[in-house]
mmCIF file with all atom_site columns, C-alpha atoms in Angstrom:
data_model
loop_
_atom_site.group_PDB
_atom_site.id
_atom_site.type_symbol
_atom_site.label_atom_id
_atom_site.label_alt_id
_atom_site.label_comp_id
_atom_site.label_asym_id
_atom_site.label_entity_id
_atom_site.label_seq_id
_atom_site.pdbx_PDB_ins_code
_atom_site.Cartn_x
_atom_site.Cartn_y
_atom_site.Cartn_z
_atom_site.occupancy
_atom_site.B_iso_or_equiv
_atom_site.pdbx_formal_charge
_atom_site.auth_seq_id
_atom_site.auth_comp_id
_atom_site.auth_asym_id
_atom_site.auth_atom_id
_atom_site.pdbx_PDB_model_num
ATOM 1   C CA . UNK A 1 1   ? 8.920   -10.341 16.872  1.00 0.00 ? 25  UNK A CA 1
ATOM 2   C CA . UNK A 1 2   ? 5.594   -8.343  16.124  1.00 0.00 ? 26  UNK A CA 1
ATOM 3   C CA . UNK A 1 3   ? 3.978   -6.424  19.028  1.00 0.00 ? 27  UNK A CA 1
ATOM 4   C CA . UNK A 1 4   ? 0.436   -6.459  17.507  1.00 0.00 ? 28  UNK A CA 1
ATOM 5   C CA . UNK A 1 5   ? -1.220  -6.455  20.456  1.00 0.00 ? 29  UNK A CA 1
ATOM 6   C CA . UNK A 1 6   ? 0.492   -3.881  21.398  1.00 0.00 ? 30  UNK A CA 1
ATOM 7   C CA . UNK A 1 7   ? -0.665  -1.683  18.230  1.00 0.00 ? 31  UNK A CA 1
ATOM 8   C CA . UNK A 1 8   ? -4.457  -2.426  18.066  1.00 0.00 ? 32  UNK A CA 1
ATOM 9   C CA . UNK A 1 9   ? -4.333  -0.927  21.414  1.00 0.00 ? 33  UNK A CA 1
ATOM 10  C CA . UNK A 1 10  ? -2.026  1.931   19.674  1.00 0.00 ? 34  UNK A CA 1
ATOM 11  C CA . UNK A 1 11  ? -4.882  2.136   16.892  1.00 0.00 ? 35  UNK A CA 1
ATOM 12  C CA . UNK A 1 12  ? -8.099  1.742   19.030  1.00 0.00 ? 36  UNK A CA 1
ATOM 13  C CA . UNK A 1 13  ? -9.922  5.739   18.126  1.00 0.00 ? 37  UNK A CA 1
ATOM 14  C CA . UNK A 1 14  ? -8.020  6.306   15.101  1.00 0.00 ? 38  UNK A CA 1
ATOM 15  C CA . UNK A 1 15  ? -8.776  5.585   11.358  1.00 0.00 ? 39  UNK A CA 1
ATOM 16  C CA . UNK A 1 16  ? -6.207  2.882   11.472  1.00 0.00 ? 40  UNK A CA 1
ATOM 17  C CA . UNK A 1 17  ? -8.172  -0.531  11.619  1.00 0.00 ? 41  UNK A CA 1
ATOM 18  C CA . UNK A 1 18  ? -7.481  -2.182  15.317  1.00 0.00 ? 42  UNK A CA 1
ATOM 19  C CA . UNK A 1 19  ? -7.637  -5.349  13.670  1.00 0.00 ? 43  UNK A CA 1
ATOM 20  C CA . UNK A 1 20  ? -6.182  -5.455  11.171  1.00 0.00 ? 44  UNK A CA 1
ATOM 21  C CA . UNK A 1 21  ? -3.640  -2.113  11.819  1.00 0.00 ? 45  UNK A CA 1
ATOM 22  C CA . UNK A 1 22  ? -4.139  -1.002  8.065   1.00 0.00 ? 46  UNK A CA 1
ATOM 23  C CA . UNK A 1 23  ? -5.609  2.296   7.324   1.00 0.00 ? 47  UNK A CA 1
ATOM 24  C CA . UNK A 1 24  ? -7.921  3.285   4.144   1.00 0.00 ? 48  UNK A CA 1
ATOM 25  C CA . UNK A 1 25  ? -6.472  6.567   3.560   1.00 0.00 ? 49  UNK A CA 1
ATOM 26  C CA . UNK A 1 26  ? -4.451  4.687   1.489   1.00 0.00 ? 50  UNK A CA 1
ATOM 27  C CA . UNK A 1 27  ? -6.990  4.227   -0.904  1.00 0.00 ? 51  UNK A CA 1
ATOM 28  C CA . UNK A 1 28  ? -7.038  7.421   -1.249  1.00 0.00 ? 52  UNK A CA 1
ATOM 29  C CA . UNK A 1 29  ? -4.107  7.156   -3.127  1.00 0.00 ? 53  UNK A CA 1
ATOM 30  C CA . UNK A 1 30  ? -5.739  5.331   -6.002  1.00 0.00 ? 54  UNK A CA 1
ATOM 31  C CA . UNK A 1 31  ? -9.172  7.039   -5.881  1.00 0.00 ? 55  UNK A CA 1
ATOM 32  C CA . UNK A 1 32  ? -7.448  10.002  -6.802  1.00 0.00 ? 56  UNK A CA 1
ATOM 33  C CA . UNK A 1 33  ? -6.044  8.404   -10.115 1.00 0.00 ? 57  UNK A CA 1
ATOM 34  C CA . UNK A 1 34  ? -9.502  6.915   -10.757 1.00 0.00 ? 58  UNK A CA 1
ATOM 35  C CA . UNK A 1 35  ? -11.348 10.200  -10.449 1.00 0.00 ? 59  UNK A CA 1
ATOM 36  C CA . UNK A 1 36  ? -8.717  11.712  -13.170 1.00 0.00 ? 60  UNK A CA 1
ATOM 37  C CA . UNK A 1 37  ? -9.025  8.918   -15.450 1.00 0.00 ? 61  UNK A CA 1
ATOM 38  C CA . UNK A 1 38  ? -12.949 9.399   -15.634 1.00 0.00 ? 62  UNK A CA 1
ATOM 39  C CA . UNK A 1 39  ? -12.405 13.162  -16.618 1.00 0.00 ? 63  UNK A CA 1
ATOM 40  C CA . UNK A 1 40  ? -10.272 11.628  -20.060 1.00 0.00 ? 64  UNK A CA 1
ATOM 41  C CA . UNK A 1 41  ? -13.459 11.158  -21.742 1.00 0.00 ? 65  UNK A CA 1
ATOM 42  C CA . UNK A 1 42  ? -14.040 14.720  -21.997 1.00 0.00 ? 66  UNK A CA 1
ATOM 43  C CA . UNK A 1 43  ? -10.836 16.109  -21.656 1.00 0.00 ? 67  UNK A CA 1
ATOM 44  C CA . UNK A 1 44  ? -8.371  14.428  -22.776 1.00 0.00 ? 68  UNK A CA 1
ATOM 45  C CA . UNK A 1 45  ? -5.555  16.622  -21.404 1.00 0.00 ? 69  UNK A CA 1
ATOM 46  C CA . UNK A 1 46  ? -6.311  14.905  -18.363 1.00 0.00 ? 70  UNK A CA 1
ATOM 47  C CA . UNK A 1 47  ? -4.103  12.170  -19.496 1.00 0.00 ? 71  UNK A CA 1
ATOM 48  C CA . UNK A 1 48  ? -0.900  13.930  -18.914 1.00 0.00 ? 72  UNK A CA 1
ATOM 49  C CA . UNK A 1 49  ? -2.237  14.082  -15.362 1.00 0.00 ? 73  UNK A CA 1
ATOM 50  C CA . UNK A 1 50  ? -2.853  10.878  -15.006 1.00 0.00 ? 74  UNK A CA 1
ATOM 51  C CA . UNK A 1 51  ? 0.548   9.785   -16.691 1.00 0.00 ? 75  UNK A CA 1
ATOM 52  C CA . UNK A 1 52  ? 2.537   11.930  -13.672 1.00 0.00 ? 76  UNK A CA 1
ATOM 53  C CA . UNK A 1 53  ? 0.908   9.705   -11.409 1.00 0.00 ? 77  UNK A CA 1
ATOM 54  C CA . UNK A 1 54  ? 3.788   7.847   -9.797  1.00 0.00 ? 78  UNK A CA 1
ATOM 55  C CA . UNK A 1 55  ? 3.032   4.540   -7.664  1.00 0.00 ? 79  UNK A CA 1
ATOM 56  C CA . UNK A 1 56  ? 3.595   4.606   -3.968  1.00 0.00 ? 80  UNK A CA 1
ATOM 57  C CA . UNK A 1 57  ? 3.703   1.792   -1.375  1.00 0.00 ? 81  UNK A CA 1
ATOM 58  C CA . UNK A 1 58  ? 1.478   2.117   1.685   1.00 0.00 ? 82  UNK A CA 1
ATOM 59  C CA . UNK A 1 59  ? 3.852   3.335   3.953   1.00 0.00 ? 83  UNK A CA 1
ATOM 60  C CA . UNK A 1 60  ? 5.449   6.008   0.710   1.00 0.00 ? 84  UNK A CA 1
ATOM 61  C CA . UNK A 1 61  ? 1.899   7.198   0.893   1.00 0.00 ? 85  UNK A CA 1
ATOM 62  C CA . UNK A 1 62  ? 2.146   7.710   4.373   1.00 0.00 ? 86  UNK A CA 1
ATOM 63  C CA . UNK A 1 63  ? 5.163   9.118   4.866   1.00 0.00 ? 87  UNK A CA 1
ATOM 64  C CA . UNK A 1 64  ? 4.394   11.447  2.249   1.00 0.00 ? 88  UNK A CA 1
ATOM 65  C CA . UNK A 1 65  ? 0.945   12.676  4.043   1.00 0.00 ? 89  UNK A CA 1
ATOM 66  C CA . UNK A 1 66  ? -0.687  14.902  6.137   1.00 0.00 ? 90  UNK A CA 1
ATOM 67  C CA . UNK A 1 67  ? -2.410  12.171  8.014   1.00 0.00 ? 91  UNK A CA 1
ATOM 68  C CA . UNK A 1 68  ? -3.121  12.586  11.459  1.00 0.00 ? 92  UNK A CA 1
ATOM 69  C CA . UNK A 1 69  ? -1.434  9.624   12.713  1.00 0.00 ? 93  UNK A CA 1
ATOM 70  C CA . UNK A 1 70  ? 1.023   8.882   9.756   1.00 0.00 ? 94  UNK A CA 1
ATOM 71  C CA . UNK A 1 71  ? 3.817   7.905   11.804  1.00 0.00 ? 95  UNK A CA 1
ATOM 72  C CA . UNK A 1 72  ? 1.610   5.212   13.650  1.00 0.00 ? 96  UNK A CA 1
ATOM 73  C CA . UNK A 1 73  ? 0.401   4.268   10.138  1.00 0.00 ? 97  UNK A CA 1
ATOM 74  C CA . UNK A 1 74  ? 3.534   2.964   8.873   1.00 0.00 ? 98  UNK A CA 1
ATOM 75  C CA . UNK A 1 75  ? 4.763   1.368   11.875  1.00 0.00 ? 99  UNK A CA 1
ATOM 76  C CA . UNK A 1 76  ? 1.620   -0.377  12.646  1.00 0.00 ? 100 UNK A CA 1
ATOM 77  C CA . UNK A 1 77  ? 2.072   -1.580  8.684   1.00 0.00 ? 101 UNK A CA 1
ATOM 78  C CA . UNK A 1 78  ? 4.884   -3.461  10.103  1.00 0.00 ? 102 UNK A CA 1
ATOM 79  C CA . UNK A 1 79  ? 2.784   -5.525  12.556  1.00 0.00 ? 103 UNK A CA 1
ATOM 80  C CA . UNK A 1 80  ? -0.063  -5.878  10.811  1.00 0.00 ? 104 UNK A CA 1
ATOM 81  C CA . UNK A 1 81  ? -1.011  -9.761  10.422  1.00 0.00 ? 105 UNK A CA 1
ATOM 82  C CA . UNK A 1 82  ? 0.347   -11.594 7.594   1.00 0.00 ? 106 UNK A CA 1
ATOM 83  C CA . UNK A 1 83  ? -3.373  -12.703 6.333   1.00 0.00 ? 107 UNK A CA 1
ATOM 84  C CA . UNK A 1 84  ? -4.033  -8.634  5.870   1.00 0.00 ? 108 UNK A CA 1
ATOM 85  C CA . UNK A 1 85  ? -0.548  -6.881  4.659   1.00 0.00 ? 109 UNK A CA 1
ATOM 86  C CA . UNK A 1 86  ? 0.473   -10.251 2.109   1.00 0.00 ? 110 UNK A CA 1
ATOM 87  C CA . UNK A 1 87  ? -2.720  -10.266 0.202   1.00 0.00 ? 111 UNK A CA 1
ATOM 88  C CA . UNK A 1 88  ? -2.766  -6.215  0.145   1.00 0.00 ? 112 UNK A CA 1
ATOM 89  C CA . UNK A 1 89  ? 1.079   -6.051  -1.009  1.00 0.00 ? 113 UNK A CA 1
ATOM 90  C CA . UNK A 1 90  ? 0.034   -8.450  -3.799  1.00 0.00 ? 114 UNK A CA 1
ATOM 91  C CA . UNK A 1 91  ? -3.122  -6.567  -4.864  1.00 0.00 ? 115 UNK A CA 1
ATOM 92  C CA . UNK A 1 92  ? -1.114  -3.294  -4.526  1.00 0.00 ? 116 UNK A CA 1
ATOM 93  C CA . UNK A 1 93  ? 1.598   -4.755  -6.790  1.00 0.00 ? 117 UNK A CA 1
ATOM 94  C CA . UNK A 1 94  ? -1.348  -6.153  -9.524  1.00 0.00 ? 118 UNK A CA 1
ATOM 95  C CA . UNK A 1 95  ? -3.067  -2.825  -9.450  1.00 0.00 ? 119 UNK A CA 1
ATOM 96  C CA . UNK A 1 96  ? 0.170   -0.714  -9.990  1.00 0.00 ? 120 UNK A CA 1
ATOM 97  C CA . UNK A 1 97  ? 1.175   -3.350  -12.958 1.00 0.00 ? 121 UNK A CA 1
ATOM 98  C CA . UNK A 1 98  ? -2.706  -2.661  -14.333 1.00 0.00 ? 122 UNK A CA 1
ATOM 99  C CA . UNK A 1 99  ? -2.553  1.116   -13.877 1.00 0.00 ? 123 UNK A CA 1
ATOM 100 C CA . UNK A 1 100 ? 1.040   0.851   -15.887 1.00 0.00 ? 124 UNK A CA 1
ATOM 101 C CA . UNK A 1 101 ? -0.525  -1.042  -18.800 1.00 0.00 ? 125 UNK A CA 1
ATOM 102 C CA . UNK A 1 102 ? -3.664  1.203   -19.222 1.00 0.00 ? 126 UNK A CA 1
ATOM 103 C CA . UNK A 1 103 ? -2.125  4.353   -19.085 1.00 0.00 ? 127 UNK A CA 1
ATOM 104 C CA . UNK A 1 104 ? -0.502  3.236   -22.048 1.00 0.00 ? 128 UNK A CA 1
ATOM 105 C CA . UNK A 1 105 ? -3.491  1.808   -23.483 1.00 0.00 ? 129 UNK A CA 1
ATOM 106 C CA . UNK A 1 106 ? -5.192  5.301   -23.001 1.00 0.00 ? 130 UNK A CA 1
ATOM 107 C CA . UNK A 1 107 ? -2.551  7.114   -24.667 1.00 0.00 ? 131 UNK A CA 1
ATOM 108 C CA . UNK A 1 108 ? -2.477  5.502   -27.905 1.00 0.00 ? 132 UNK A CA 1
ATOM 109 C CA . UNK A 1 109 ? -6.576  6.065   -28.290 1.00 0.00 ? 133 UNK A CA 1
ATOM 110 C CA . UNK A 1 110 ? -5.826  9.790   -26.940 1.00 0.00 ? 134 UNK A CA 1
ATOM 111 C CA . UNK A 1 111 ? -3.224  10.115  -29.422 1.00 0.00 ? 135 UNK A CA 1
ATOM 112 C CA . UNK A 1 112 ? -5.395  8.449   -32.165 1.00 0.00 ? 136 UNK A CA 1
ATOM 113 C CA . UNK A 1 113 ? -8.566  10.825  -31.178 1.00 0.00 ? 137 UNK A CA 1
ATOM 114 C CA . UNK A 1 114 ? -10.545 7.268   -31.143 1.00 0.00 ? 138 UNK A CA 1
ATOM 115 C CA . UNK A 1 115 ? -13.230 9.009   -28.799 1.00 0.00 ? 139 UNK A CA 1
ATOM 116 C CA . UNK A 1 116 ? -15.791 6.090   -28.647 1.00 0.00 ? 140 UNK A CA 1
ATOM 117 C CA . UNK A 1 117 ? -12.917 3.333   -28.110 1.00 0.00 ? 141 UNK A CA 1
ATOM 118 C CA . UNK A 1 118 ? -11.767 5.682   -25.735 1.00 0.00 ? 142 UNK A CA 1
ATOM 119 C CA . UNK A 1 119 ? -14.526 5.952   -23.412 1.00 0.00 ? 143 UNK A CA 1
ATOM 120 C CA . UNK A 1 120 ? -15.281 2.519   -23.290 1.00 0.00 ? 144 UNK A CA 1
ATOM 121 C CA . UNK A 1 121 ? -11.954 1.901   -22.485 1.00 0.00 ? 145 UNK A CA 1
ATOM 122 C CA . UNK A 1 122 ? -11.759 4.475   -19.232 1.00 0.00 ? 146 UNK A CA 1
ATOM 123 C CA . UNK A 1 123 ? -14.824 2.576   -18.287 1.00 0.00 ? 147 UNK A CA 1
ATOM 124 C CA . UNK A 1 124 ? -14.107 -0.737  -18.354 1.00 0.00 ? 148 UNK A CA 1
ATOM 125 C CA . UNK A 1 125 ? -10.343 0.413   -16.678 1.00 0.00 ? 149 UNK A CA 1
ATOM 126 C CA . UNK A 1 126 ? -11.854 2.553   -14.072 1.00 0.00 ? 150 UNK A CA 1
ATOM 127 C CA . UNK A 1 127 ? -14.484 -0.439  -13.164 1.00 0.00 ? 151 UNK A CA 1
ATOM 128 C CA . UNK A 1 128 ? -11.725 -2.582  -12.573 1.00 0.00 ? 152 UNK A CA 1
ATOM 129 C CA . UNK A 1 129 ? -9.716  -0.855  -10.428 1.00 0.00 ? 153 UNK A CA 1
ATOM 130 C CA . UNK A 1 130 ? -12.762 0.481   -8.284  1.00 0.00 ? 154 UNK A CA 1
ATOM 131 C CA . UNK A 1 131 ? -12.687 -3.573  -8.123  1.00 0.00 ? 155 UNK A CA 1
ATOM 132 C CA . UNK A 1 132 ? -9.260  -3.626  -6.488  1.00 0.00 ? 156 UNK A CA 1
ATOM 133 C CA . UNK A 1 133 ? -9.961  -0.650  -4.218  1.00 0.00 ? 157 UNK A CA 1
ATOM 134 C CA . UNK A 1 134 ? -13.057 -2.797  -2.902  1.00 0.00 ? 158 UNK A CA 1
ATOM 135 C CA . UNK A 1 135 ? -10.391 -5.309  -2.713  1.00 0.00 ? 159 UNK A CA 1
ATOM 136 C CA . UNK A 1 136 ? -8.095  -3.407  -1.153  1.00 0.00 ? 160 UNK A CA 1
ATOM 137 C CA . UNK A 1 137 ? -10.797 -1.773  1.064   1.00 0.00 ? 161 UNK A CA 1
ATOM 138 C CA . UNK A 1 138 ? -11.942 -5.578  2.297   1.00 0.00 ? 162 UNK A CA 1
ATOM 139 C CA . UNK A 1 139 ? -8.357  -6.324  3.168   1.00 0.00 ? 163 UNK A CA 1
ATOM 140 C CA . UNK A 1 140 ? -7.742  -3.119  5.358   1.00 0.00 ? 164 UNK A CA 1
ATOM 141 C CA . UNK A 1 141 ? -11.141 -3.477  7.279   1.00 0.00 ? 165 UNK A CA 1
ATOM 142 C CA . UNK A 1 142 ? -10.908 -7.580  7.745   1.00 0.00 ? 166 UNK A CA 1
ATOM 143 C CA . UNK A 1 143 ? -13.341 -8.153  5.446   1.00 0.00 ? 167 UNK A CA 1
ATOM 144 C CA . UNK A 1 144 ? -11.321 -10.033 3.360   1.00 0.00 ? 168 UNK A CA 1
ATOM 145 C CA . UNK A 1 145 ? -8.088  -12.368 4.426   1.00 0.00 ? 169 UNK A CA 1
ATOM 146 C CA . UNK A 1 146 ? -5.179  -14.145 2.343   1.00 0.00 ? 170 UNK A CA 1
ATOM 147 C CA . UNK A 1 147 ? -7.346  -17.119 1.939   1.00 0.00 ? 171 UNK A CA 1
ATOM 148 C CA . UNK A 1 148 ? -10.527 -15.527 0.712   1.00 0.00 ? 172 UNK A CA 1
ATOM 149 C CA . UNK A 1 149 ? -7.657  -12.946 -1.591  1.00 0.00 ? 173 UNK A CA 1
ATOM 150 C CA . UNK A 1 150 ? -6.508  -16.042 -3.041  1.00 0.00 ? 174 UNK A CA 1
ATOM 151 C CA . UNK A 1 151 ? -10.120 -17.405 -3.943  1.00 0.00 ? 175 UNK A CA 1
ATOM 152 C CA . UNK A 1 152 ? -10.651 -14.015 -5.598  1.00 0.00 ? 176 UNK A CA 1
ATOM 153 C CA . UNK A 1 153 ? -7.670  -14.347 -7.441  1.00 0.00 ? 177 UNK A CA 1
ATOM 154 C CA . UNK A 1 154 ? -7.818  -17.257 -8.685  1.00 0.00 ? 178 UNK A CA 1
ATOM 155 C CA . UNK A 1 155 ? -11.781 -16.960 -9.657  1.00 0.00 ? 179 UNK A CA 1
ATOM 156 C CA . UNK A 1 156 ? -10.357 -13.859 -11.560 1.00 0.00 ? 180 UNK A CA 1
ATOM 157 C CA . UNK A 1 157 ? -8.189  -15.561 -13.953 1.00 0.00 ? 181 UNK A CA 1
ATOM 158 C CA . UNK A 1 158 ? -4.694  -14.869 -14.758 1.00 0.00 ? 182 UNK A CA 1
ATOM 159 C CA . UNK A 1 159 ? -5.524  -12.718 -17.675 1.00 0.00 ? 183 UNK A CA 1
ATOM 160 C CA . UNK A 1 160 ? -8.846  -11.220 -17.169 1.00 0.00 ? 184 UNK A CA 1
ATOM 161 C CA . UNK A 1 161 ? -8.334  -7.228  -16.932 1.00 0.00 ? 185 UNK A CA 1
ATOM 162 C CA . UNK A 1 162 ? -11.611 -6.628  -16.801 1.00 0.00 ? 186 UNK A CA 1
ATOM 163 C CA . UNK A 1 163 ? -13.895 -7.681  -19.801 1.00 0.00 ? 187 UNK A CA 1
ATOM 164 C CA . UNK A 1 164 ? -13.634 -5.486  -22.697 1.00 0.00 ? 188 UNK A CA 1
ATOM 165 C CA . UNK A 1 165 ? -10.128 -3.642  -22.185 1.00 0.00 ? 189 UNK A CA 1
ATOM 166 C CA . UNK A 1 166 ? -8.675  -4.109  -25.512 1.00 0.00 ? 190 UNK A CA 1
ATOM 167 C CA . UNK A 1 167 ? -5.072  -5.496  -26.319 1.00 0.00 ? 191 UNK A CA 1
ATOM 168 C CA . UNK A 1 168 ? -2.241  -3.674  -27.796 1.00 0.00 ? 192 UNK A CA 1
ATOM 169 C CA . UNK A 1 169 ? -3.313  -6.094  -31.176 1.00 0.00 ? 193 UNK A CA 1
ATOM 170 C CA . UNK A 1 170 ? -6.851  -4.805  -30.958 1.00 0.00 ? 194 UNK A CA 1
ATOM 171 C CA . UNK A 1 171 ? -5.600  -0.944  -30.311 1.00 0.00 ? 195 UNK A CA 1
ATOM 172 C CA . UNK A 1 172 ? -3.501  -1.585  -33.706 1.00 0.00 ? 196 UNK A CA 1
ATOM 173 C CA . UNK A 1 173 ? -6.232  -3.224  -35.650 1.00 0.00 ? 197 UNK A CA 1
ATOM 174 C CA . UNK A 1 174 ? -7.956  0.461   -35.073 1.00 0.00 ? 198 UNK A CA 1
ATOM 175 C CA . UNK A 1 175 ? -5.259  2.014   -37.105 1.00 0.00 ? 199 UNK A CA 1
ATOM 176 C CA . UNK A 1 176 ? -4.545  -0.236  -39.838 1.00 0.00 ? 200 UNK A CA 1
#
């Protein structure tokens, strides 16, 4: 049994959303990685930064804080309404699979000192998971819902990343 009404009541003056009983410090989370990607470009030690990145679910994120109102964060996670935390779990899930295959992507033009590859790379990854922060960002505030996700989704594609993020082929093409 959820007791969501009983949590947007719980929520109501905090940075947790009373609607939707999500909270975007999350984001936070993934901003941070963003921000270090960015700095590649010019210093490409910034990788290795970047690589020791480790995934964390919403409520990993929040048990691992200094948020105010952590503990409220990850129980009200628990209540929040299916149309919010489903489409958010997914998103989280595609952007962690994303963030796996890019770091890897960035490595091998790192490692290949392919500078102008390199930064069009971090810009075209960066831009598209700014996209699922927005996402993400939408979902937490009830902007967005699991219907309106799925619309998004599926307008997306099942194998657009993005535009020009190149393929492990195209990556090896630079080297042969």
């Amino acid at each position: 049994m959820k007791l969501t009404s009983t949590y947007r009541k719980l929520t109501k003056n905090t940075t947790i959303n009373d609607e939707t009983l999500l909270s975007t410090d999350y984001l936070n989370h993934f901003n941070e990685l963003v921000m270090m990607l960015e700095m590649v470009p010019d210093m490409p030690e910034m990788l290795a930064e970047a690589e020791a990145w480790v995934p964390k679910t919403y409520q990993e994120h929040f048990r691992d804080s200094n948020f105010q109102h952590k503990e409220l964060a990850v129980w009200a996670y628990e209540q929040a309404p299916d149309k919010y935390r489903v489409p958010l779990d997914d998103c989280i899930e595609r952007m962690d699979t994303e963030i796996a295959e890019r770091l890897t992507e960035l490595r091998v033009l790192v490692d290949g000192e392919q500078a102008a590859v390199l930064q069009e790379t971090v810009a075209t990854t960066a831009g598209l998971l700014r996209r699922r922060i927005d996402t993400m960002s939408a979902l937490i505030n009830g902007a967005m819902d699991a219907e309106a996700y799925e619309a998004e989704m599926a307008a997306e594609g099942p194998t657009d990343h993005g535009g020009s993020v190149m393929g492990q082929s195209d990556i090896d093409a630079l080297f042969d």
